[in-house]
Short mmCIF file of C-alpha atoms and ligand atoms in Angstrom, two decimals:
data_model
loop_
_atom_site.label_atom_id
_atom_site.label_comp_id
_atom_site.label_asym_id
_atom_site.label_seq_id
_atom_site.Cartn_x
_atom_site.Cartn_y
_atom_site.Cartn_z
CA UNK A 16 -13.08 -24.09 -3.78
CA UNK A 17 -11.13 -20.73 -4.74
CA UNK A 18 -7.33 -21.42 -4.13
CA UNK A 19 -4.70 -18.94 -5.15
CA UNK A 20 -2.27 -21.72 -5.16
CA UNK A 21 -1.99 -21.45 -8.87
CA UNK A 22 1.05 -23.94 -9.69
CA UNK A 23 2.58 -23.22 -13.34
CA UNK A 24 0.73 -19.73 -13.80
CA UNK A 25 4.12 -18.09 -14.66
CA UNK A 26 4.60 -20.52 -17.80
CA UNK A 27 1.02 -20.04 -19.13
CA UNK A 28 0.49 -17.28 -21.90
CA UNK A 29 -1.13 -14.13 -20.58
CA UNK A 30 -4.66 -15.63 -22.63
CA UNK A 31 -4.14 -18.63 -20.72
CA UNK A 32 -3.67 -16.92 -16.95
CA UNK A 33 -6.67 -14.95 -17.79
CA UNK A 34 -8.64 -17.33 -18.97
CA UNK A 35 -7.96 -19.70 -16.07
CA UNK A 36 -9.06 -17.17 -13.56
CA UNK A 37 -12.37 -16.66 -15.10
CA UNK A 38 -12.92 -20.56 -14.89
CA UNK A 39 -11.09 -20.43 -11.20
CA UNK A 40 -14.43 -17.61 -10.23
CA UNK A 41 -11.52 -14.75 -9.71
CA UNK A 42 -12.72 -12.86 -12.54
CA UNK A 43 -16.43 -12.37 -13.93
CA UNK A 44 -17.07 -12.40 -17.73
CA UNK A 45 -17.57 -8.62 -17.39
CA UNK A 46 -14.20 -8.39 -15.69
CA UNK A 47 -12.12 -10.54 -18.29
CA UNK A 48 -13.36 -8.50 -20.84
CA UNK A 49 -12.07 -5.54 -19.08
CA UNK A 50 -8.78 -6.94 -18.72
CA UNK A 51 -8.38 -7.71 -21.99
CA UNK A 52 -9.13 -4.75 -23.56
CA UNK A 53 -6.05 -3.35 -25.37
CA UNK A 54 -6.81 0.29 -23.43
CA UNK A 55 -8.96 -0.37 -20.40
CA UNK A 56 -8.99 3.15 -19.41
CA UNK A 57 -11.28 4.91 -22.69
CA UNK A 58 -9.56 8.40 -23.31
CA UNK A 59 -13.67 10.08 -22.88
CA UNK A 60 -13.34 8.68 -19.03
CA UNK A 61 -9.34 9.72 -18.25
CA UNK A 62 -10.44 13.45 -19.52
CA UNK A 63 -12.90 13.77 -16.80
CA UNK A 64 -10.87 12.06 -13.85
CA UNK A 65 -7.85 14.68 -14.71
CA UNK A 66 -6.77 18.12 -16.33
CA UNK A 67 -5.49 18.60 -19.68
CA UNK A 68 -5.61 14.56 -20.95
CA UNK A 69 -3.47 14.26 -23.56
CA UNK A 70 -3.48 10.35 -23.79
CA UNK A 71 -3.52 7.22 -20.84
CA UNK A 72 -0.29 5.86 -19.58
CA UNK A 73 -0.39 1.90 -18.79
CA UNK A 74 1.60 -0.18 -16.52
CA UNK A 75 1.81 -3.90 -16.39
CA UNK A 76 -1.21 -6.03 -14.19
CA UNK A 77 0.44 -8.64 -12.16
CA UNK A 78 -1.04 -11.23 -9.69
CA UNK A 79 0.62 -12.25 -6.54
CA UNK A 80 0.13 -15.62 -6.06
CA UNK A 81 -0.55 -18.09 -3.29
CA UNK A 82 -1.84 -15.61 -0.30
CA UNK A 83 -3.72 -17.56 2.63
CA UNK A 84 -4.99 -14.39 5.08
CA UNK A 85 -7.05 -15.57 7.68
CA UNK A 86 -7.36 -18.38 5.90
CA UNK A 87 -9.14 -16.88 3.09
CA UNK A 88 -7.15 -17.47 -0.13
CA UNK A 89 -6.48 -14.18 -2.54
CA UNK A 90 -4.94 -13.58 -5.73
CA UNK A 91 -3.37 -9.92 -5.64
CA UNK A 92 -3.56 -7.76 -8.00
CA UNK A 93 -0.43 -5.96 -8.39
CA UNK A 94 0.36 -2.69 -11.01
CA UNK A 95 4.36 -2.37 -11.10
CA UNK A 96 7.14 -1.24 -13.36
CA UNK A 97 9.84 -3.02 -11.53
CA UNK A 98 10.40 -7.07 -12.01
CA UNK A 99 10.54 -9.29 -9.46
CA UNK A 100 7.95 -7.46 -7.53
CA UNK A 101 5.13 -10.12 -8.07
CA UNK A 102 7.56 -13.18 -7.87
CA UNK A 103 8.90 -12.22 -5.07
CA UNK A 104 5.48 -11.64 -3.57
CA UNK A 105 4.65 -14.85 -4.60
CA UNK A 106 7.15 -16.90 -3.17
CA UNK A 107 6.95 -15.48 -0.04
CA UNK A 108 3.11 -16.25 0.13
CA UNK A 109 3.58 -19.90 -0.46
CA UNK A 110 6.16 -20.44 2.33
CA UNK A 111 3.78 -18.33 4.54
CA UNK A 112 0.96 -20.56 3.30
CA UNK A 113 2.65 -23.57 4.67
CA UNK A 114 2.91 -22.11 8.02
CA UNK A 115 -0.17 -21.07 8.24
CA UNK A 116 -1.20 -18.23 6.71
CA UNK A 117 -1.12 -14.76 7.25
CA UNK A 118 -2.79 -13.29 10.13
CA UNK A 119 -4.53 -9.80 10.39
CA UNK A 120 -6.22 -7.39 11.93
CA UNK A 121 -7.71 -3.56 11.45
CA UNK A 122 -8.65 -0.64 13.86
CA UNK A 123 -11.91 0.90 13.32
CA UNK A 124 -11.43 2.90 9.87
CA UNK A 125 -11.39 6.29 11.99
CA UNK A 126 -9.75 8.80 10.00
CA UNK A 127 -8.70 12.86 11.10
CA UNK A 128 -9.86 15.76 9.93
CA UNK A 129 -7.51 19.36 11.50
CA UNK A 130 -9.22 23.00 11.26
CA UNK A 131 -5.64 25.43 12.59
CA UNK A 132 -7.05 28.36 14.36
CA UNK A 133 -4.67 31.66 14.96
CA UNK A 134 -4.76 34.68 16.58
CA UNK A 135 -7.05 33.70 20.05
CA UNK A 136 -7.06 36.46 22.40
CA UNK A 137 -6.81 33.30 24.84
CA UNK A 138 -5.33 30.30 23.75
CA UNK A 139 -6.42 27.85 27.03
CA UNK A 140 -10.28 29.32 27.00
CA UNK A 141 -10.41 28.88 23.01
CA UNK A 142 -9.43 25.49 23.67
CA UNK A 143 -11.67 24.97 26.79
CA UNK A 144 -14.30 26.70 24.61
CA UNK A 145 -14.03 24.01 22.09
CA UNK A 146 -13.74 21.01 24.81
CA UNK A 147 -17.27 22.19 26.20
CA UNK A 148 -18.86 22.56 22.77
CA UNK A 149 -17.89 18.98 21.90
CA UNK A 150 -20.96 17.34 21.49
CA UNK A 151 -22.14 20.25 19.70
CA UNK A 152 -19.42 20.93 17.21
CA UNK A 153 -19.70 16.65 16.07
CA UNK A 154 -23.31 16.89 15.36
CA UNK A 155 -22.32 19.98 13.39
CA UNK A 156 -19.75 17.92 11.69
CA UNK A 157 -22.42 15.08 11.16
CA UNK A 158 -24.89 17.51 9.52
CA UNK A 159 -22.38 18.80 7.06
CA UNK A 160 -22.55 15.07 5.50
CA UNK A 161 -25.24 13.28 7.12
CA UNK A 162 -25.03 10.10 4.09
CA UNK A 163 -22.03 8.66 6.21
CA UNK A 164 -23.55 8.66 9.39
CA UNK A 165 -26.61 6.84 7.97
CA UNK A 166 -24.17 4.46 6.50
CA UNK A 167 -22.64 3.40 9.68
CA UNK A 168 -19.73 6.02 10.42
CA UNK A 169 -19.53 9.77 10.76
CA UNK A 170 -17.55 12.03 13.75
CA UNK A 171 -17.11 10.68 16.76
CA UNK A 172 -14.93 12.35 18.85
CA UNK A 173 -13.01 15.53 18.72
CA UNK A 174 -9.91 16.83 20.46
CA UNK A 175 -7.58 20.18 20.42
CA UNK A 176 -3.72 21.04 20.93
CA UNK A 177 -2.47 24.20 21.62
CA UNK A 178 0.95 24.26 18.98
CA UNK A 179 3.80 26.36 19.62
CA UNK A 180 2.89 27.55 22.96
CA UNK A 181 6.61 28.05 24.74
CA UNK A 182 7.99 31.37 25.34
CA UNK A 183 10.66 31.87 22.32
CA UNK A 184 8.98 29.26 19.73
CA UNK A 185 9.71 30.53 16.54
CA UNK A 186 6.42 29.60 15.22
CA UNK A 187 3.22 31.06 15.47
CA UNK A 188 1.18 29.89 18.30
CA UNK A 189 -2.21 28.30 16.93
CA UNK A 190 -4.64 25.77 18.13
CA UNK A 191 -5.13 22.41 16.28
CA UNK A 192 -8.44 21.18 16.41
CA UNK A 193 -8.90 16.98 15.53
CA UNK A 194 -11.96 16.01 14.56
CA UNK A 195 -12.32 11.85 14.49
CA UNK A 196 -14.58 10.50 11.79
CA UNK A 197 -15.29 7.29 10.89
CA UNK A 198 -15.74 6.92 7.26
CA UNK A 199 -16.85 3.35 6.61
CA UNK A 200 -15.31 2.04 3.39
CA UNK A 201 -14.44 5.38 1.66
CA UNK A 202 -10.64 6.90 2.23
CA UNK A 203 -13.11 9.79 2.93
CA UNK A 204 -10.74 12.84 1.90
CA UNK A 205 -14.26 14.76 0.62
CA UNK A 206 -16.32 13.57 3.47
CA UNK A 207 -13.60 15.00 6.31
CA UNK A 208 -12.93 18.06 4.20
CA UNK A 209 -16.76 19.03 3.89
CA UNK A 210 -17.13 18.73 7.69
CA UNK A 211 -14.11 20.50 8.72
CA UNK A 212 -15.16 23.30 6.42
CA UNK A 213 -18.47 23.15 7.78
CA UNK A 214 -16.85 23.85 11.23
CA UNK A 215 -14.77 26.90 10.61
CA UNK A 216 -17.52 29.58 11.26
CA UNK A 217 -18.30 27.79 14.63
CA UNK A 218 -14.69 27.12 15.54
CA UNK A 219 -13.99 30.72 15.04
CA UNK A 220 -17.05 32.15 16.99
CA UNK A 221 -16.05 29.97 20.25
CA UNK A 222 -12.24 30.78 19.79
CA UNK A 223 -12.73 34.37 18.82
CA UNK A 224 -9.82 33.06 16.76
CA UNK A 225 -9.44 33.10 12.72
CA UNK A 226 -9.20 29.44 10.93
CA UNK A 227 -6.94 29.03 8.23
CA UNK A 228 -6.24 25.29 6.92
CA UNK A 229 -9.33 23.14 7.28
CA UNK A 230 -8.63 19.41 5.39
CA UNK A 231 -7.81 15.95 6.69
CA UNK A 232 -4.58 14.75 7.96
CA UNK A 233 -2.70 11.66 5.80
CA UNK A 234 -1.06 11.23 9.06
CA UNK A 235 -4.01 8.21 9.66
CA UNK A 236 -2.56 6.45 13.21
CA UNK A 237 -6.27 5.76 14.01
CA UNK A 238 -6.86 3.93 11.01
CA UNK A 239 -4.61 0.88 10.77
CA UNK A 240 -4.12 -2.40 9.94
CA UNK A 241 -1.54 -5.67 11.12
CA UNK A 242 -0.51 -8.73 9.60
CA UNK A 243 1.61 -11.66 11.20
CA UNK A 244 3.18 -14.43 9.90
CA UNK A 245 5.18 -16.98 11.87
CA UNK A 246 7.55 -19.17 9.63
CA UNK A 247 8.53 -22.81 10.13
CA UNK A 248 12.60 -22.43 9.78
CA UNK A 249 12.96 -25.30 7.47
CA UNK A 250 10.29 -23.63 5.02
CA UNK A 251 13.54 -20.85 4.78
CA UNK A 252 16.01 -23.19 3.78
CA UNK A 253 17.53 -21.97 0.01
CA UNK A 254 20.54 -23.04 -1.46
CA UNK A 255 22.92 -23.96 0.90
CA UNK A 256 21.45 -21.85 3.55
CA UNK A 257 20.13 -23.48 6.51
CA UNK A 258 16.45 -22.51 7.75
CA UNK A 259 18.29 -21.32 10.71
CA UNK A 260 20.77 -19.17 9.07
CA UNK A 261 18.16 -17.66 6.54
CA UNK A 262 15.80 -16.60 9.72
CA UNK A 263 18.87 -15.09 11.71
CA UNK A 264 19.78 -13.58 8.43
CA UNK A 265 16.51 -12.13 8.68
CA UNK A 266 16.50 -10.87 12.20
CA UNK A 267 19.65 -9.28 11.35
CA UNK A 268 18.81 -7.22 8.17
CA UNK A 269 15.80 -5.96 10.42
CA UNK A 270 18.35 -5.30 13.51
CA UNK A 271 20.09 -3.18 11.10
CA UNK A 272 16.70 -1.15 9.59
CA UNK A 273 15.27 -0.27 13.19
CA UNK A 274 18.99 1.11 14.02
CA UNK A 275 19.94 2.81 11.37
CA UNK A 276 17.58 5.45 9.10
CA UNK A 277 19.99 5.16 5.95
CA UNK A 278 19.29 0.96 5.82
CA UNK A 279 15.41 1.96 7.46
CA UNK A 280 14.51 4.53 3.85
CA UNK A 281 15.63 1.17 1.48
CA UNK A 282 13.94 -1.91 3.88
CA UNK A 283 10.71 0.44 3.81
CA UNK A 284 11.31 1.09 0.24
CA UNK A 285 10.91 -2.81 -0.08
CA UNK A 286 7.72 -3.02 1.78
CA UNK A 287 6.02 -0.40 -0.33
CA UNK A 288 7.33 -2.40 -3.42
CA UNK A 289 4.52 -4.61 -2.18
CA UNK A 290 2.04 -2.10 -1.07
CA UNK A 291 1.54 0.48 -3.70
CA UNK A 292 1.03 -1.84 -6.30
CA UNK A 293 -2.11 -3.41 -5.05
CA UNK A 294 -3.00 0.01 -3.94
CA UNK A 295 -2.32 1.30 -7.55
CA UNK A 296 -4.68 -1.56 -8.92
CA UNK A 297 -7.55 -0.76 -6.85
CA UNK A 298 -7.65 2.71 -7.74
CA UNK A 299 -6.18 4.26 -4.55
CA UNK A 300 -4.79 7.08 -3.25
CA UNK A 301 -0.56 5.71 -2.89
CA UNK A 302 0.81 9.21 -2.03
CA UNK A 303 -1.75 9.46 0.59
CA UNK A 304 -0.93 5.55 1.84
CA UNK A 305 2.96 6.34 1.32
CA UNK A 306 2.78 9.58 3.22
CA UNK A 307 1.19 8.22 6.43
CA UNK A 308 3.43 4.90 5.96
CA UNK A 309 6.47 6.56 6.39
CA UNK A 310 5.40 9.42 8.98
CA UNK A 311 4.34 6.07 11.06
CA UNK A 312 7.81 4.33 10.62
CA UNK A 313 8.95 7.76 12.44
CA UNK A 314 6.46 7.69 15.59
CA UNK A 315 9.16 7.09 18.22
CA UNK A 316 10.99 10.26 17.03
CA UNK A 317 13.38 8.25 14.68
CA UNK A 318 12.79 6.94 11.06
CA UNK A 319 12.73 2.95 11.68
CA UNK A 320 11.53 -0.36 10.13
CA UNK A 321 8.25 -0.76 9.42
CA UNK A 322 8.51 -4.07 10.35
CA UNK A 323 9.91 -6.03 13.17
CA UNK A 324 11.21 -9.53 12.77
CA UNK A 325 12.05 -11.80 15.72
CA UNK A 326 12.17 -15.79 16.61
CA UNK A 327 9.59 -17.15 19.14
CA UNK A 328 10.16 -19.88 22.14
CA UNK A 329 10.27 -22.70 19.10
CA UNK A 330 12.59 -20.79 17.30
CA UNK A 331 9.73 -19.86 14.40
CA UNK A 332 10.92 -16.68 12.49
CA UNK A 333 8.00 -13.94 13.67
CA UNK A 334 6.78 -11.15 11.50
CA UNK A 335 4.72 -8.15 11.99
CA UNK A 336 3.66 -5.40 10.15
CA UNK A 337 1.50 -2.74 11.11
CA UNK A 338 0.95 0.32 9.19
CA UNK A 339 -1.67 3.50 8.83
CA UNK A 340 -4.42 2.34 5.64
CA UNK A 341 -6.27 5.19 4.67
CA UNK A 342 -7.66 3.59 1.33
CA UNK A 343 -11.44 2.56 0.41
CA UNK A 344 -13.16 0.27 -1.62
CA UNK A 345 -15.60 3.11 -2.82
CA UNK A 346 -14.92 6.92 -4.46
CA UNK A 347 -11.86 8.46 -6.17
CA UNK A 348 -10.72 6.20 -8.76
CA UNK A 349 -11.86 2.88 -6.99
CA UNK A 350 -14.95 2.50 -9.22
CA UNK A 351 -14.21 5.02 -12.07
CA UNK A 352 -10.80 3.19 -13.51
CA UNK A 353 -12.28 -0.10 -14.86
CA UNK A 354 -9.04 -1.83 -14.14
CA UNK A 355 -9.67 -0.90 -10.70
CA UNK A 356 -13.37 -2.05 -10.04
CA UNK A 357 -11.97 -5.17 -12.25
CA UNK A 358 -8.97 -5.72 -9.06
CA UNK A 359 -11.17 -5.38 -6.59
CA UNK A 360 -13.59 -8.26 -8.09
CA UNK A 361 -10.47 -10.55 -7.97
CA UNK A 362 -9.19 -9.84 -4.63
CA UNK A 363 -12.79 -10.47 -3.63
CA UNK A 364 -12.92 -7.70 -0.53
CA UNK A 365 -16.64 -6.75 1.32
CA UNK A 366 -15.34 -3.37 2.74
CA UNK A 367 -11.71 -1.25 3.35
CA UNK A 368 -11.01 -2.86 6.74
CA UNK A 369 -10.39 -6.26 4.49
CA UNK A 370 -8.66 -4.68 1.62
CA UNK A 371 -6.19 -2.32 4.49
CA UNK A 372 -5.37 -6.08 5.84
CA UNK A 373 -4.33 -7.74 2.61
CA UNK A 374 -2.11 -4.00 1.15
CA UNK A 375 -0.19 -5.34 4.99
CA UNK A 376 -0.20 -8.92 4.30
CA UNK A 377 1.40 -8.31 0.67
CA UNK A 378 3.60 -5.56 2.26
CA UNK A 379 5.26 -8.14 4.86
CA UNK A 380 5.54 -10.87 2.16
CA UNK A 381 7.62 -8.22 0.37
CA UNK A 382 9.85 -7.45 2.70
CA UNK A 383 10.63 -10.86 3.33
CA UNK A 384 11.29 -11.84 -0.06
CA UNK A 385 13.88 -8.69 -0.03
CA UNK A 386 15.35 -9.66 3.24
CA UNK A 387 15.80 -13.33 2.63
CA UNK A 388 17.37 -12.75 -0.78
CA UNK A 389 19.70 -10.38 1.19
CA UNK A 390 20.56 -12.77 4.26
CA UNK A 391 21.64 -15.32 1.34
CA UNK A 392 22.28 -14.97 -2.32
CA UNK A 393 22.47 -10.98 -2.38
CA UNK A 394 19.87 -9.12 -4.42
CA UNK A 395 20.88 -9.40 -7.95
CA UNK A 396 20.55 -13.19 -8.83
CA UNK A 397 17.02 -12.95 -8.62
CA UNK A 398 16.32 -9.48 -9.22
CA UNK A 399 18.75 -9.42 -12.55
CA UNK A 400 17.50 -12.41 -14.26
CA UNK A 401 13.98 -11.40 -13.85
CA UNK A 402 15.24 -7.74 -15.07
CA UNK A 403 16.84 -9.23 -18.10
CA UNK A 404 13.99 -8.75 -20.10
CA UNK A 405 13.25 -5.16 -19.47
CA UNK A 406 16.85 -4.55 -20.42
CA UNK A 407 16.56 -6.53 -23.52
CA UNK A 408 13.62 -4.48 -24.51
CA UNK A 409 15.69 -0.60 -23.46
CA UNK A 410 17.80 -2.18 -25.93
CA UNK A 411 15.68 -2.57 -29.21
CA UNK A 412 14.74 -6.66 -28.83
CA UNK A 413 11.00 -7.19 -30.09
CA UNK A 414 9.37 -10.15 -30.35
CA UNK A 415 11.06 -13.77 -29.91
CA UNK A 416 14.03 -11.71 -29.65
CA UNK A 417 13.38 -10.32 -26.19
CA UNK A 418 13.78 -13.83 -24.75
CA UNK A 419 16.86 -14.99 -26.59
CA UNK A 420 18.45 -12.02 -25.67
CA UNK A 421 17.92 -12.04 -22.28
CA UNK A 422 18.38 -15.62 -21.86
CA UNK A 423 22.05 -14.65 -23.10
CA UNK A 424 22.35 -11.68 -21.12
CA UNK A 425 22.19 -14.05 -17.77
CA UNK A 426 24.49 -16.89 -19.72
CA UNK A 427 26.89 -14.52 -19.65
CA UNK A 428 26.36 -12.63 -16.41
CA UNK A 429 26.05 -9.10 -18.20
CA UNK A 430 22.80 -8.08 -17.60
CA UNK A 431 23.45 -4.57 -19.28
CA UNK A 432 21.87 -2.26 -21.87
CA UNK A 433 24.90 -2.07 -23.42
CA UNK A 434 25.71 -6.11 -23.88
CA UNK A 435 22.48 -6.15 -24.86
CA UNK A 436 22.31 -3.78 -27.60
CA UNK A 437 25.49 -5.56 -29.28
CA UNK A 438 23.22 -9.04 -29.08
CA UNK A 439 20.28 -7.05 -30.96
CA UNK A 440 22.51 -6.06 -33.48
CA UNK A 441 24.13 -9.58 -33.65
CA UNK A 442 20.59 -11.30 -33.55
CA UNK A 443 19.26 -8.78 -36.46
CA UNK A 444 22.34 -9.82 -38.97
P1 NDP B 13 -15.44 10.09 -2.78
O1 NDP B 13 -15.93 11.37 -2.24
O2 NDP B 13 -15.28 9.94 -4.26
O3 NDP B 13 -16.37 8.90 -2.29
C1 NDP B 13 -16.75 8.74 -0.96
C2 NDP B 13 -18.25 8.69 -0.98
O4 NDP B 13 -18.72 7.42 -1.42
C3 NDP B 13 -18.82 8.81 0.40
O5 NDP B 13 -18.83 10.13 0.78
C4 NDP B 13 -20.21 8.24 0.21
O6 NDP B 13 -21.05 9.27 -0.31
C5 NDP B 13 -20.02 7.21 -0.90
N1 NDP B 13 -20.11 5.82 -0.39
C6 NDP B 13 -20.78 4.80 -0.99
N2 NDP B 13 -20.66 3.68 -0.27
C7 NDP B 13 -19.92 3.96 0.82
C8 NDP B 13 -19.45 3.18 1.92
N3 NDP B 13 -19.74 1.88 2.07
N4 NDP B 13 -18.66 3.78 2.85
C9 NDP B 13 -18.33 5.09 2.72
N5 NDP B 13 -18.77 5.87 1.70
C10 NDP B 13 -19.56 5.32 0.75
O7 NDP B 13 -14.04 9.63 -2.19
P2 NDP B 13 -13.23 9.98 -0.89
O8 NDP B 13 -13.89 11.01 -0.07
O9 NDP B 13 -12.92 8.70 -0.23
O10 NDP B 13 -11.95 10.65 -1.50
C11 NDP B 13 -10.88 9.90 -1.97
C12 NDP B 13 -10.11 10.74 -2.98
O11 NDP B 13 -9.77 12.01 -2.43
C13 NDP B 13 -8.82 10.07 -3.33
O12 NDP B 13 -8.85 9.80 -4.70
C14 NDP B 13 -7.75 11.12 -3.01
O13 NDP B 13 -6.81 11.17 -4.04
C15 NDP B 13 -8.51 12.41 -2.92
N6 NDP B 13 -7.96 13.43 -2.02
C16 NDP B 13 -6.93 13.17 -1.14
C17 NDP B 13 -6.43 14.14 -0.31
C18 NDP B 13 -5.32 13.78 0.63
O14 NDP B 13 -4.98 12.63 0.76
N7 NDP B 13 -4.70 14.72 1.35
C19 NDP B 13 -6.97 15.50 -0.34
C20 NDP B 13 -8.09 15.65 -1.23
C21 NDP B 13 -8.54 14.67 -2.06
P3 NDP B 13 -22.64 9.20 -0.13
O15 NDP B 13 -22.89 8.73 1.26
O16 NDP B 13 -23.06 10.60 -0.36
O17 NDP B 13 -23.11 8.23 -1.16
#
């Protein structure tokens, strides 16, 4: 059976990790080979994806370890500058694991596409004009791209807003037409885009109006997913922490996100630390994912947590994270970057709703690991020793040399370019 509780992986060479995955069934032959190609990404393929190529820019390929979601097992692929990401991740997971697993849910992938009309003679009757032509106007939509509704999804509902409508507003008064389309297991920015430009000659002949933007919103509140995890206390315990302490600790640091915006920016900063990496590997849109992510920590009219921590009756620490997921498994980059169709084959996913529930699962392990560091040891024990390296590298170390220096750097608590560059030039004599 597939388990992604992989003990030792960090120790193995990267040949061994990758060739214990292909023997695990994580990674076909086709896949490994991808992986190990020195430049996955051929320069002939990056000149057609973007404008003026000049080369391919590579970050490292992680795997988050040890995630249990709905007791399915996944190793996460995770594409990240920043160490400590995937250990973190990780170690998270495998406490989780013990309790459980995480659990998780999605919405119907139903994703919005706006057409902004201006200048009706009559704002209300444009907008009743609209309301009666429903039906009408989604069938219109449908015909525009009729592949998505034979796959399963399409529009299914419409609605409009009148913006701007008080006496005094110093904005232009418009109407906001919403057009709800379901589009299966793409992120569907070309599908919703094609129909709401279908609809702008219609829209305008029934609002007597004139349409200016017509292009989906990344403000996706209909298309989300949830995870949960509920934690045994003594699975927290670290150092000389109790379980209890570390899961108040917890409760706390997320006390102090949902009241205060300037703590809110960093804790959601952590959860994305989880989230755009896997959505990175698998070839997604992270702007798109990040832009909604954020607008949704902000629903209530304040910037918040994203996540909301909390004991239950047994005094189990209680996690939840729900967030907008416009991302698919097919189009944009998902099947054109190799390393992408390669990530998806090892996280195993049948459609988007699956892969929006694991990008949440990894996000809430995330924010734990940050939290829990936080409630205890502080960020920088962990963080620094695992960022040792990096800074032995910034300062010239190659080779065998990276280690020894940054094994020296955390001897002597200095974990600093500068430090390090006087080791270099000590190792080097
Ligand atoms: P694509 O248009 O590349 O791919 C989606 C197409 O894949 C569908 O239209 C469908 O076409 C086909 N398809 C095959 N299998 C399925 C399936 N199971 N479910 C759904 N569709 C399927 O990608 P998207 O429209 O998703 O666009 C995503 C890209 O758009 C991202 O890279 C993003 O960067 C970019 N973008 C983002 C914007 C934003 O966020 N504001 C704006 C504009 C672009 P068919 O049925 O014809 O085979």
């Amino acid at each position: 059976m597939k388990t992604s509780r992989i003990s030792g992986f960090y120790n193995m060479t990267v040949e061994e990790r990758r060739k214990l995955l292909h023997e695990m069934g994580f990674l076909t032959a086709e896949d490994l080979n991808t992986i190990s190609n020195r430049s996955s990404l051929d320069l002939e393929t990056a000149d057609h994806m973007i404008e003026n190529v000049v080369g391919t820019y590579e970050l490292p390929l992680g795997l988050g370890l040890n995630f249990l979601i709905n007791d399915k097992d996944y190793v996460i692929p995770m594409v990240i500058e920043e160490a400590s990401v995937v250990a973190s991740a990780s170690h998270i997971a495998r406490i989780v694991r013990e309790s459980g697993g995480f659990r998780t849910e999605a919405t119907e992938r139903v994703m919005i596409g706006q057409i902004q009309v201006v200048g009706c003679p009559d704002f209300l009757e444009a907008k009743e004009a609209i309301l009666r032509q429903k039906q009408t106007l989604i069938e219109a939509a449908n015909n525009a791209y009729p592949s998505i509704v034979t796959r399963g999804g399409g529009a299914i509902d419409l609605d409009v807003r009148i913006l701007n409508e008080e006496a005094g507003s110093r904005f232009t008064q418009m109407l906001m037409v919403h057009i709800y389309i379901n589009t299966c297991d793409a992120m569907g920015a070309n599908i919703i885009n094609t129909m709401v430009e279908s609809l702008a000659p219609v829209v305008e002949d029934l609002t007597n109006g004139k349409v200016y933007l017509r292009i989906l919103s990344n403000y996706a509140d209909r298309c989300l997913a949830r995870a949960t995890c509920i934690i045994s206390p003594q699975l927290l315990r670290t150092g000389d922490f109790s379980g209890e302490e570390v899961r108040d600790g917890v409760i706390l640091a997320y006390e102090l996100a949902a009241s205060d915006p300037y703590r809110a920016v960093t804790h959601n900063k952590g959860i994305m630390n989880g989230i755009d990496p896997v959505v990175i590997a698998t070839g997604n849109d992270w702007r798109a994912v990040e832009a909604g992510a954020h607008a949704y920590a902000a629903r209530n009219g304040t910037y918040s947590s994203m996540t909301v921590w909390s004991k239950d009756e047994e005094g189990n620490l209680v996690g939840e994270l729900e967030l907008p997921m416009s991302i698919g498994t097919v189009g944009g980059a998902t099947r054109v970057h190799p390393l992408a169709k390669a990530s998806l084959e090892i996280l195993g996913v049948e459609s988007a709703k699956e892969l929006a529930q694991v990008i949440v699962a990894v996000g809430l392990a995330q924010n734990l690991g940050a939290l829990k560091a936080l409630a205890t040891d502080g960020i920088q024990k962990g963080h620094m020793a695992l960022h040792s390296r990096s800074v032995a590298i910034a300062a010239g170390a190659t080779g065998e040399m990276i280690d020894i220096v940054a094994e020296e750097l955390i001897k002597q608590k200095q974990i600093r370019v500068g430090k390090a560059k006087e080791l270099v030039e000590e190792y080097k004599k």
